[in-house]
Coordinates of C-alpha atoms in Angstrom, one line a residue:
M266 CA 43.8 24.0 -37.3
Y267 CA 41.6 24.7 -34.2
S268 CA 41.6 27.0 -31.3
I269 CA 41.2 27.3 -27.6
A270 CA 39.4 30.4 -26.4
A271 CA 41.0 32.7 -23.9
S272 CA 39.8 32.4 -20.3
S273 CA 37.9 35.5 -19.3
F274 CA 39.0 35.5 -15.7
F275 CA 42.0 34.1 -13.8
N276 CA 42.8 34.7 -10.2
P277 CA 45.4 32.2 -8.9
K278 CA 44.9 31.1 -5.3
L279 CA 48.5 31.1 -4.0
P280 CA 49.3 28.6 -1.2
K281 CA 49.8 30.3 2.1
N282 CA 52.9 28.2 2.9
L283 CA 55.1 28.9 -0.1
P284 CA 58.2 26.9 0.7
F285 CA 60.7 29.5 -0.5
H286 CA 58.6 32.6 0.1
N287 CA 60.3 35.7 1.4
P288 CA 58.1 37.1 4.2
N289 CA 59.3 40.6 3.3
R290 CA 58.1 40.2 -0.3
P291 CA 54.3 40.9 -0.5
L292 CA 51.8 38.8 -2.3
F293 CA 49.5 40.3 -4.9
A294 CA 46.4 39.2 -6.7
I295 CA 46.8 38.7 -10.4
V296 CA 43.5 39.7 -12.1
R297 CA 42.6 39.5 -15.8
S298 CA 39.7 41.8 -16.6
S299 CA 38.2 43.0 -19.9
S300 CA 37.6 46.5 -18.5
V301 CA 39.8 47.6 -15.7
A302 CA 42.1 45.8 -13.4
Q303 CA 40.7 44.9 -10.0
E304 CA 42.2 46.5 -6.9
I305 CA 45.7 45.2 -6.3
D306 CA 46.9 44.6 -2.8
K307 CA 48.3 48.0 -1.8
S308 CA 51.4 46.7 -0.2
S309 CA 52.5 45.4 -3.6
E310 CA 52.1 48.8 -5.2
E311 CA 54.6 50.2 -2.7
R312 CA 57.4 47.8 -3.9
T313 CA 59.0 47.2 -7.2
E314 CA 59.3 43.5 -6.6
S315 CA 56.5 41.0 -7.2
L316 CA 55.9 37.5 -6.0
G317 CA 58.5 34.8 -6.4
L318 CA 56.3 32.0 -7.6
K319 CA 58.2 28.9 -6.4
G320 CA 55.6 26.7 -4.9
L321 CA 52.8 27.3 -7.4
E322 CA 50.9 24.2 -8.2
F323 CA 50.9 22.6 -11.7
P324 CA 48.9 19.7 -12.9
A325 CA 50.4 16.2 -12.2
I326 CA 51.7 14.3 -15.2
K327 CA 52.0 10.6 -15.8
G328 CA 55.3 10.6 -17.6
A329 CA 58.2 12.8 -18.7
K330 CA 57.2 15.7 -20.9
R331 CA 59.5 18.0 -22.8
V332 CA 58.2 21.4 -24.0
V333 CA 60.1 23.4 -26.7
L334 CA 59.3 27.1 -26.9
V335 CA 60.1 29.1 -30.0
R336 CA 59.6 32.9 -30.5
H337 CA 58.3 33.9 -33.9
G338 CA 60.7 35.2 -36.6
Q339 CA 61.4 38.9 -37.3
S340 CA 58.2 40.7 -38.1
T341 CA 57.6 43.9 -40.0
W342 CA 56.9 45.8 -36.8
N343 CA 60.1 44.3 -35.2
A344 CA 62.0 45.8 -38.1
E345 CA 60.3 49.2 -37.7
G346 CA 60.8 49.3 -34.0
R347 CA 57.1 49.6 -33.4
I348 CA 55.3 48.4 -30.2
Q349 CA 53.3 45.3 -31.2
G350 CA 51.7 44.0 -28.1
S351 CA 48.8 41.7 -29.0
S352 CA 47.9 43.6 -32.2
D353 CA 47.8 41.5 -35.4
F354 CA 48.8 44.0 -38.1
S355 CA 52.4 42.7 -38.3
V356 CA 53.6 39.8 -40.5
L357 CA 56.9 38.0 -41.0
T358 CA 59.6 39.8 -43.0
S359 CA 61.7 37.8 -45.5
K360 CA 64.4 37.6 -42.7
G361 CA 61.7 36.3 -40.3
E362 CA 60.7 33.6 -42.8
S363 CA 64.4 32.6 -43.2
Q364 CA 64.8 32.4 -39.4
A365 CA 61.7 30.2 -39.1
E366 CA 63.2 27.9 -41.8
T367 CA 66.4 27.7 -39.9
S368 CA 64.4 26.7 -36.8
R369 CA 62.6 24.1 -38.9
Q370 CA 65.9 22.5 -40.0
M371 CA 67.1 22.6 -36.3
L372 CA 64.0 20.7 -35.2
I373 CA 63.3 18.6 -38.3
D374 CA 64.3 15.2 -36.7
D375 CA 62.4 15.8 -33.5
S376 CA 59.2 13.8 -32.8
F377 CA 56.7 16.3 -31.5
D378 CA 53.3 15.0 -30.5
I379 CA 51.5 18.4 -30.7
C380 CA 52.0 22.1 -31.6
F381 CA 50.4 25.0 -29.7
S382 CA 50.6 28.4 -31.3
S383 CA 49.5 32.0 -30.7
P384 CA 46.7 32.9 -33.1
L385 CA 48.6 36.1 -34.2
R386 CA 49.8 35.9 -37.8
R387 CA 53.5 36.4 -37.1
S388 CA 53.5 33.5 -34.7
K389 CA 51.1 31.2 -36.6
R390 CA 53.1 31.6 -39.8
T391 CA 56.3 30.7 -37.9
A392 CA 54.6 27.6 -36.5
E393 CA 53.4 26.5 -39.9
I394 CA 56.9 26.8 -41.3
I395 CA 58.5 24.8 -38.4
W396 CA 55.7 22.2 -38.3
G397 CA 56.2 21.6 -42.0
A398 CA 54.7 18.3 -43.3
R399 CA 53.7 16.9 -39.9
E400 CA 50.2 15.6 -40.1
E401 CA 49.0 16.7 -36.6
E402 CA 47.0 19.9 -36.5
I403 CA 48.3 23.1 -34.9
I404 CA 46.3 24.2 -31.9
T405 CA 46.0 28.0 -31.6
D406 CA 45.4 29.3 -28.1
S407 CA 44.5 33.0 -27.4
D408 CA 46.2 32.9 -24.0
M409 CA 49.5 32.5 -26.0
R410 CA 49.1 35.9 -27.7
E411 CA 51.7 38.5 -27.0
I412 CA 51.4 40.8 -23.9
D413 CA 48.4 43.2 -24.1
L414 CA 49.8 46.8 -24.3
Y415 CA 46.5 48.6 -25.0
S416 CA 47.1 52.3 -26.0
F417 CA 50.8 51.7 -26.6
Q418 CA 50.2 49.2 -29.4
G419 CA 51.2 50.5 -32.9
L420 CA 53.4 53.3 -31.5
L421 CA 57.1 53.8 -32.4
K422 CA 59.2 53.9 -29.3
H423 CA 59.9 57.6 -29.6
E424 CA 56.2 58.3 -30.1
G425 CA 55.4 56.4 -26.9
K426 CA 57.9 58.4 -25.0
A427 CA 56.6 61.7 -26.4
K428 CA 52.9 60.9 -25.9
Y429 CA 53.0 59.1 -22.6
G430 CA 56.0 60.5 -20.9
E431 CA 56.3 59.2 -17.3
S432 CA 54.1 56.2 -18.1
F433 CA 56.3 55.1 -20.9
R434 CA 59.3 55.5 -18.7
Q435 CA 57.7 53.2 -16.1
W436 CA 57.1 50.6 -18.8
Q437 CA 60.9 50.7 -19.5
I438 CA 62.3 50.7 -16.0
D439 CA 59.5 49.2 -13.8
A440 CA 57.4 47.0 -16.0
P441 CA 55.9 44.8 -13.3
N442 CA 54.2 47.9 -11.8
F443 CA 53.4 49.5 -15.1
I444 CA 49.7 50.4 -15.5
I445 CA 47.9 51.6 -18.6
D446 CA 44.2 52.0 -19.4
G447 CA 43.5 50.5 -16.0
H448 CA 45.5 47.3 -16.6
Y449 CA 48.8 45.9 -15.3
P450 CA 50.0 44.2 -18.5
V451 CA 52.9 42.2 -17.1
R452 CA 50.9 40.8 -14.2
E453 CA 48.1 39.9 -16.5
L454 CA 50.7 38.1 -18.7
W455 CA 52.0 36.0 -15.8
A456 CA 48.5 34.9 -15.1
R457 CA 47.9 33.9 -18.7
A458 CA 51.2 32.0 -18.7
K459 CA 50.1 29.9 -15.7
S460 CA 46.8 29.2 -17.5
C461 CA 48.8 28.1 -20.6
W462 CA 50.8 25.6 -18.5
D463 CA 47.7 24.1 -17.1
K464 CA 46.5 23.3 -20.6
I465 CA 49.8 22.1 -21.9
L466 CA 50.5 19.8 -19.0
V467 CA 47.1 18.1 -19.1
H468 CA 47.4 17.4 -22.8
E469 CA 48.2 13.7 -23.5
S470 CA 51.6 14.3 -25.1
K471 CA 55.2 13.7 -24.3
S472 CA 56.9 16.3 -26.6
V473 CA 55.2 19.6 -27.2
L474 CA 56.2 22.5 -29.5
V475 CA 54.9 26.0 -28.5
V476 CA 55.4 28.9 -31.0
A477 CA 54.5 32.3 -29.5
H478 CA 56.1 35.6 -28.7
N479 CA 58.9 37.4 -26.8
A480 CA 57.1 38.5 -23.6
V481 CA 54.8 35.5 -23.4
N482 CA 57.7 33.0 -23.8
Q483 CA 59.5 34.9 -21.1
A484 CA 56.5 34.5 -18.8
L485 CA 56.2 30.8 -19.7
V486 CA 59.8 30.1 -18.7
A487 CA 59.6 32.2 -15.6
T488 CA 56.3 30.8 -14.3
A489 CA 57.5 27.3 -15.0
I490 CA 60.6 27.5 -12.8
G491 CA 58.9 29.8 -10.2
L492 CA 60.0 33.3 -11.0
G493 CA 57.8 36.4 -10.5
T494 CA 57.2 39.4 -12.7
E495 CA 60.3 41.1 -11.5
Y496 CA 62.2 38.8 -14.0
F497 CA 60.5 40.3 -17.0
R498 CA 63.2 41.3 -19.5
I499 CA 65.8 39.2 -17.6
L500 CA 65.4 35.9 -19.6
L501 CA 65.9 37.0 -23.3
Q502 CA 63.9 35.5 -26.1
S503 CA 65.3 36.4 -29.5
N504 CA 63.5 36.0 -32.8
C505 CA 63.2 32.2 -33.4
G506 CA 65.2 31.6 -30.2
V507 CA 64.5 28.1 -28.8
S508 CA 64.0 27.3 -25.1
V509 CA 63.5 23.9 -23.6
L510 CA 61.7 22.8 -20.4
D511 CA 61.7 19.3 -18.9
F512 CA 58.8 18.1 -16.7
T513 CA 59.2 14.9 -14.8
P514 CA 56.5 13.4 -12.6
Q515 CA 56.8 13.2 -8.8
P516 CA 56.4 9.6 -7.4
E517 CA 53.6 10.8 -5.2
G518 CA 51.9 12.9 -7.9
G519 CA 51.3 16.6 -7.7
T520 CA 53.4 19.4 -9.2
P521 CA 56.1 17.8 -11.4
N522 CA 59.8 18.5 -11.2
I523 CA 60.6 21.3 -13.7
C524 CA 64.0 22.1 -15.2
L525 CA 65.0 24.7 -17.7
N526 CA 67.2 22.6 -20.1
R527 CA 68.0 25.4 -22.5
L528 CA 67.3 29.1 -22.9
N529 CA 67.3 31.1 -26.2
Q530 CA 69.2 28.9 -28.5
T531 CA 69.2 31.2 -31.5
P532 CA 69.6 30.7 -35.3
G533 CA 72.7 33.1 -35.1
S534 CA 75.6 33.4 -32.8
P535 CA 74.6 34.2 -29.2
V536 CA 77.7 36.3 -28.6
A537 CA 77.6 38.5 -31.8
G538 CA 74.9 40.9 -30.5
G539 CA 75.8 43.9 -28.5
S540 CA 72.4 44.7 -26.8
S541 CA 70.1 43.1 -24.3
A542 CA 66.4 43.7 -24.4
G543 CA 67.0 46.7 -26.6
R544 CA 69.8 48.2 -24.4
K545 CA 73.4 48.4 -25.5
T546 CA 75.8 46.4 -23.3
S547 CA 79.5 46.4 -23.2
K548 CA 80.1 44.1 -20.2
R549 CA 79.5 40.4 -20.3
I550 CA 80.3 37.2 -18.5
V551 CA 80.4 34.0 -20.5
F552 CA 80.2 30.7 -18.7
V553 CA 82.0 27.9 -20.5
C554 CA 81.5 24.3 -19.3
H555 CA 84.8 22.6 -19.9
G556 CA 85.1 19.7 -22.3
V557 CA 84.9 16.1 -21.4
S558 CA 88.0 14.6 -19.8
E559 CA 89.6 11.2 -19.8
S560 CA 88.5 10.5 -16.3
D561 CA 84.8 11.6 -16.6
L562 CA 83.5 8.2 -17.6
E563 CA 85.1 6.6 -14.5
S564 CA 83.7 9.1 -12.1
S565 CA 80.5 8.5 -10.1
M566 CA 79.5 12.2 -10.4
P567 CA 79.3 14.1 -13.7
Y568 CA 82.5 15.7 -14.8
T569 CA 84.3 15.4 -11.4
G570 CA 87.5 13.6 -12.4
N571 CA 90.8 15.4 -12.8
G572 CA 92.1 14.0 -16.0
P573 CA 93.1 15.8 -19.2
L574 CA 90.6 16.4 -22.0
N575 CA 89.9 13.4 -24.1
M576 CA 89.5 13.6 -27.9
L577 CA 85.9 14.8 -27.7
G578 CA 86.8 17.3 -25.0
N579 CA 89.5 18.8 -27.2
I580 CA 87.1 19.1 -30.1
Q581 CA 84.6 20.8 -27.8
A582 CA 87.3 23.3 -26.5
Q583 CA 88.3 24.2 -30.1
K584 CA 84.6 24.7 -31.1
I585 CA 84.1 26.9 -28.1
A586 CA 87.2 29.0 -28.9
E587 CA 86.0 29.5 -32.5
L588 CA 82.6 30.7 -31.4
L589 CA 84.1 33.2 -29.0
L590 CA 86.1 34.8 -31.8
D591 CA 83.0 37.0 -32.2
L592 CA 84.1 38.6 -28.9
K593 CA 87.2 40.5 -27.9
V594 CA 87.9 38.7 -24.7
N595 CA 89.6 40.6 -21.9
T596 CA 90.0 37.9 -19.2
V597 CA 89.7 34.1 -19.1
V598 CA 89.3 32.7 -15.5
S599 CA 89.2 29.0 -14.8
G600 CA 89.5 26.6 -11.9
T601 CA 92.7 24.6 -11.4
K602 CA 91.4 21.2 -12.6
M603 CA 93.0 19.9 -15.8
A604 CA 89.9 19.9 -18.0
S605 CA 89.1 23.6 -17.0
V606 CA 92.7 24.7 -17.5
E607 CA 93.1 23.0 -20.9
T608 CA 89.7 24.4 -22.2
A609 CA 90.7 27.9 -21.0
D610 CA 94.1 27.6 -22.6
T611 CA 92.6 26.7 -26.0
I612 CA 90.3 29.7 -25.8
T613 CA 93.2 32.0 -24.9
K614 CA 95.5 30.8 -27.7
V615 CA 92.8 31.2 -30.3
Q616 CA 92.0 34.7 -29.0
E617 CA 95.6 35.8 -28.9
A618 CA 96.1 34.5 -32.5
A619 CA 92.9 36.1 -33.8
D620 CA 94.4 39.3 -35.2
C621 CA 97.6 37.7 -36.5
L622 CA 97.4 37.5 -40.3
G623 CA 101.0 38.1 -41.0
A624 CA 104.5 37.7 -39.6
D625 CA 104.6 41.2 -38.0
C626 CA 101.2 40.9 -36.2
I627 CA 100.7 42.0 -32.7
P628 CA 98.8 39.3 -30.7
R629 CA 95.7 40.2 -28.8
Y630 CA 96.5 40.1 -25.1
V631 CA 94.2 38.1 -22.9
E632 CA 94.6 38.0 -19.1
T633 CA 94.3 34.4 -17.7
K634 CA 93.8 33.4 -14.1
Q635 CA 93.3 30.2 -12.2
I636 CA 91.2 30.5 -9.1
P637 CA 90.7 27.6 -6.7
D638 CA 87.2 28.9 -5.7
L639 CA 86.1 27.8 -9.2
D640 CA 86.8 24.2 -8.4
V641 CA 83.7 22.4 -7.0
E642 CA 84.6 18.8 -7.9
S643 CA 85.7 17.9 -4.4
I644 CA 82.4 19.2 -3.0
L645 CA 80.3 17.1 -5.4
T646 CA 82.3 13.9 -4.7
Q647 CA 81.3 14.2 -1.1
S648 CA 77.8 13.1 -2.1
K649 CA 77.0 9.7 -0.8
K650 CA 74.3 9.1 -3.4
D651 CA 75.3 7.0 -6.4
A652 CA 75.3 9.3 -9.4
S653 CA 76.8 7.0 -12.0
G654 CA 75.4 7.5 -15.4
L655 CA 74.2 11.0 -14.8
Q656 CA 76.3 12.3 -17.6
N657 CA 73.5 11.2 -19.9
V658 CA 70.7 12.6 -17.9
S659 CA 69.6 16.0 -19.2
S660 CA 67.8 17.7 -16.4
G661 CA 67.7 18.4 -12.7
W662 CA 70.5 16.1 -11.4
L663 CA 71.5 18.6 -8.7
N664 CA 68.2 17.9 -7.0
R665 CA 69.6 14.5 -6.1
L666 CA 72.5 15.8 -3.9
E667 CA 72.3 15.9 -0.1
D668 CA 71.5 19.2 1.5
D669 CA 74.9 19.7 3.1
V670 CA 76.5 19.2 -0.4
T671 CA 74.2 21.7 -2.0
T672 CA 74.9 24.2 0.8
S673 CA 78.7 23.9 0.3
L674 CA 78.3 24.3 -3.4
W675 CA 76.1 27.3 -3.0
D676 CA 78.4 29.0 -0.5
Q677 CA 81.5 28.4 -2.6
S678 CA 79.8 29.6 -5.8
G679 CA 78.9 32.8 -4.0
K680 CA 82.7 33.5 -3.6
S681 CA 83.3 32.6 -7.2
W682 CA 80.5 35.0 -8.4
K683 CA 82.2 37.8 -6.4
H684 CA 85.5 37.0 -8.2
L685 CA 83.8 37.3 -11.6
L686 CA 82.0 40.6 -10.7
Y687 CA 85.4 42.0 -9.6
E688 CA 87.0 41.0 -12.9
L689 CA 84.1 42.6 -14.8
S690 CA 84.4 45.8 -12.8
K691 CA 87.9 46.5 -14.2
G692 CA 88.1 49.2 -16.8
S693 CA 84.6 50.6 -16.0
D694 CA 84.5 52.9 -19.0
Q695 CA 85.6 50.2 -21.5
D696 CA 84.1 47.0 -23.0
N697 CA 84.9 44.0 -20.7
V698 CA 84.2 40.4 -21.5
V699 CA 85.1 37.8 -18.9
I700 CA 85.1 34.1 -19.7
A701 CA 84.7 31.7 -16.8
V702 CA 85.6 28.1 -17.5
G703 CA 84.5 25.4 -15.0
H704 CA 82.1 22.7 -13.9
P705 CA 78.5 22.9 -15.0
A706 CA 77.3 22.7 -11.3
L707 CA 79.3 25.8 -10.5
H708 CA 77.9 27.8 -13.4
I709 CA 74.4 26.8 -12.5
A710 CA 74.9 28.0 -8.9
M711 CA 76.5 31.3 -10.1
M712 CA 73.6 32.0 -12.4
G713 CA 71.4 31.5 -9.3
H714 CA 73.4 34.1 -7.5
C715 CA 73.1 36.4 -10.5
L716 CA 69.3 36.0 -10.4
N717 CA 69.2 36.5 -6.7
L718 CA 67.8 33.0 -6.0
T719 CA 68.5 30.5 -3.3
K720 CA 70.0 27.0 -3.4
E721 CA 66.5 25.5 -3.7
W722 CA 66.6 26.6 -7.4
L723 CA 69.8 24.6 -8.3
G724 CA 67.8 21.8 -9.8
S725 CA 65.8 24.2 -12.0
F726 CA 68.7 24.6 -14.5
H727 CA 70.9 22.2 -16.6
L728 CA 74.1 22.6 -18.5
N729 CA 76.0 20.2 -20.8
A730 CA 79.8 19.8 -21.2
G731 CA 81.0 22.2 -23.9
S732 CA 78.1 24.5 -23.6
I733 CA 78.1 28.2 -23.1
S734 CA 75.8 30.6 -21.2
V735 CA 75.9 34.3 -21.5
I736 CA 75.0 37.1 -19.0
D737 CA 75.0 40.7 -20.1
F738 CA 75.3 43.7 -17.8
P739 CA 73.7 46.7 -19.6
D740 CA 73.9 48.7 -16.3
G741 CA 77.4 47.6 -15.4
P742 CA 78.6 45.0 -12.8
S743 CA 76.5 46.6 -10.0
G744 CA 73.3 46.3 -12.0
R745 CA 71.1 43.3 -12.8
G746 CA 72.4 40.6 -15.1
V747 CA 70.4 39.8 -18.2
I748 CA 70.5 36.2 -19.2
R749 CA 71.1 36.1 -23.0
C750 CA 71.3 32.3 -23.3
I751 CA 71.7 29.2 -21.2
N752 CA 73.2 25.8 -22.4
Y753 CA 73.9 26.9 -25.9
T754 CA 75.5 24.0 -27.9
A755 CA 74.9 24.7 -31.6
H756 CA 78.6 25.6 -32.0
L757 CA 79.5 22.0 -31.3
G758 CA 77.9 20.9 -34.6
R759 CA 77.7 17.1 -35.0
W760 CA 79.0 16.8 -31.4
S761 CA 76.3 18.9 -29.9
I762 CA 73.5 17.8 -27.6
P763 CA 70.2 17.7 -29.6
I764 CA 67.6 20.3 -28.7
T765 CA 65.1 17.6 -28.2
R766 CA 65.2 13.8 -28.3
S767 CA 62.9 11.1 -29.5
T768 CA 60.4 10.4 -26.8
Q769 CA 60.8 6.6 -26.3
A770 CA 58.4 5.1 -23.8
D771 CA 61.0 4.4 -21.1
E772 CA 63.3 7.4 -21.8
E773 CA 64.3 9.6 -19.0
Y774 CA 65.1 13.2 -20.0

């Protein structure tokens, strides 16, 4: 095992002409210093939002590269509710060891070329368990350590609140602008994440495993797809949760195309938990990509036919319904296309039968609705580009559509998103779970609206048929959505999409 030392100073030079930069959103200088943070542009201190990073440059790559991020298993300080930061006093619990072993089994058939790990013991031990008997050495990199929280480290949360008062409150509600001991921890973390990507991408490898921590994995995902520090705590990373990013080279070189293929695929059910980033949540939207239909293989665009579910699609629908039994669903909304309606119907029937264990049972009532705005198939088939075979392409196919098609998709998805928020707002004092069944492209676009992005981000996400994605609303429908997982497929069992694939020389991810 060998190490890469942390860089002592990093100050990214952001291009002046960011293609998707909001002129009303100020830039700031990200500075890493061993003593005190350098002066930050004062305009950024007057706002809670930080820079949207779309347009940052990354090293060119020669071929497709897949990077799999894993957070370490449960640690002793996780179990105690203690603030860890970059301290190294915590080790894996027995549960954490078991979670790492589950991740090892999940990734056992994958052909990784290299493993990068944080040097902290909880992460390094997780990496050793997952890496198993592979012969290649694990590279430890100090830049992959957890967020530096300085005087907060080692405190229980109630101790931090009692000792630091307003400063601790800012850490909880305004982390990007949180300052302690002269440092802006989240801004420093984003700078470190960009430094990590520079090292990962220049490494001569096609498939990379990275084992690190909650906050740093959030920063790695966010910086890769171009999101600023205001997205801290919005893209969840559970213990041993797996996230996958695909990098494909540009024909002319330069920054590669980057797509988030999967976020936070966990060892346990993604819908069983009732909290997001430590906050209880009772309102949730679950995106369900309908199962494969009879007409999908004949369509020139992924999943745009209007046939009934085929045998695989029916299996996918049943597996989805079984997974969602962990939730008490209030409303199932779908488009009007046959595959969406049949998938939604399977979910509803299983939900309504869930509590019926005898002849005198009272079925669980689930409201069902079909909304034409959730149909985008006709929009996608307007594309004049040949998209045949894209069913087997894992990332970024929405980038290939014409601008007028993506504009129509984006506009209609905005209407669909408003429908879902309206459904979620019903019964404001009660739990409310809304299931939305539809086309993967629609769900990608609606996640974009949830994250307050623009249509230029459509190619930054990918969903498979039969997958689920979960958005929690700890502050209610009017608050920010927290992405619990994207493109979760483990419930499909032998019919699921592998987390990674063998990296053959001519394979396109």
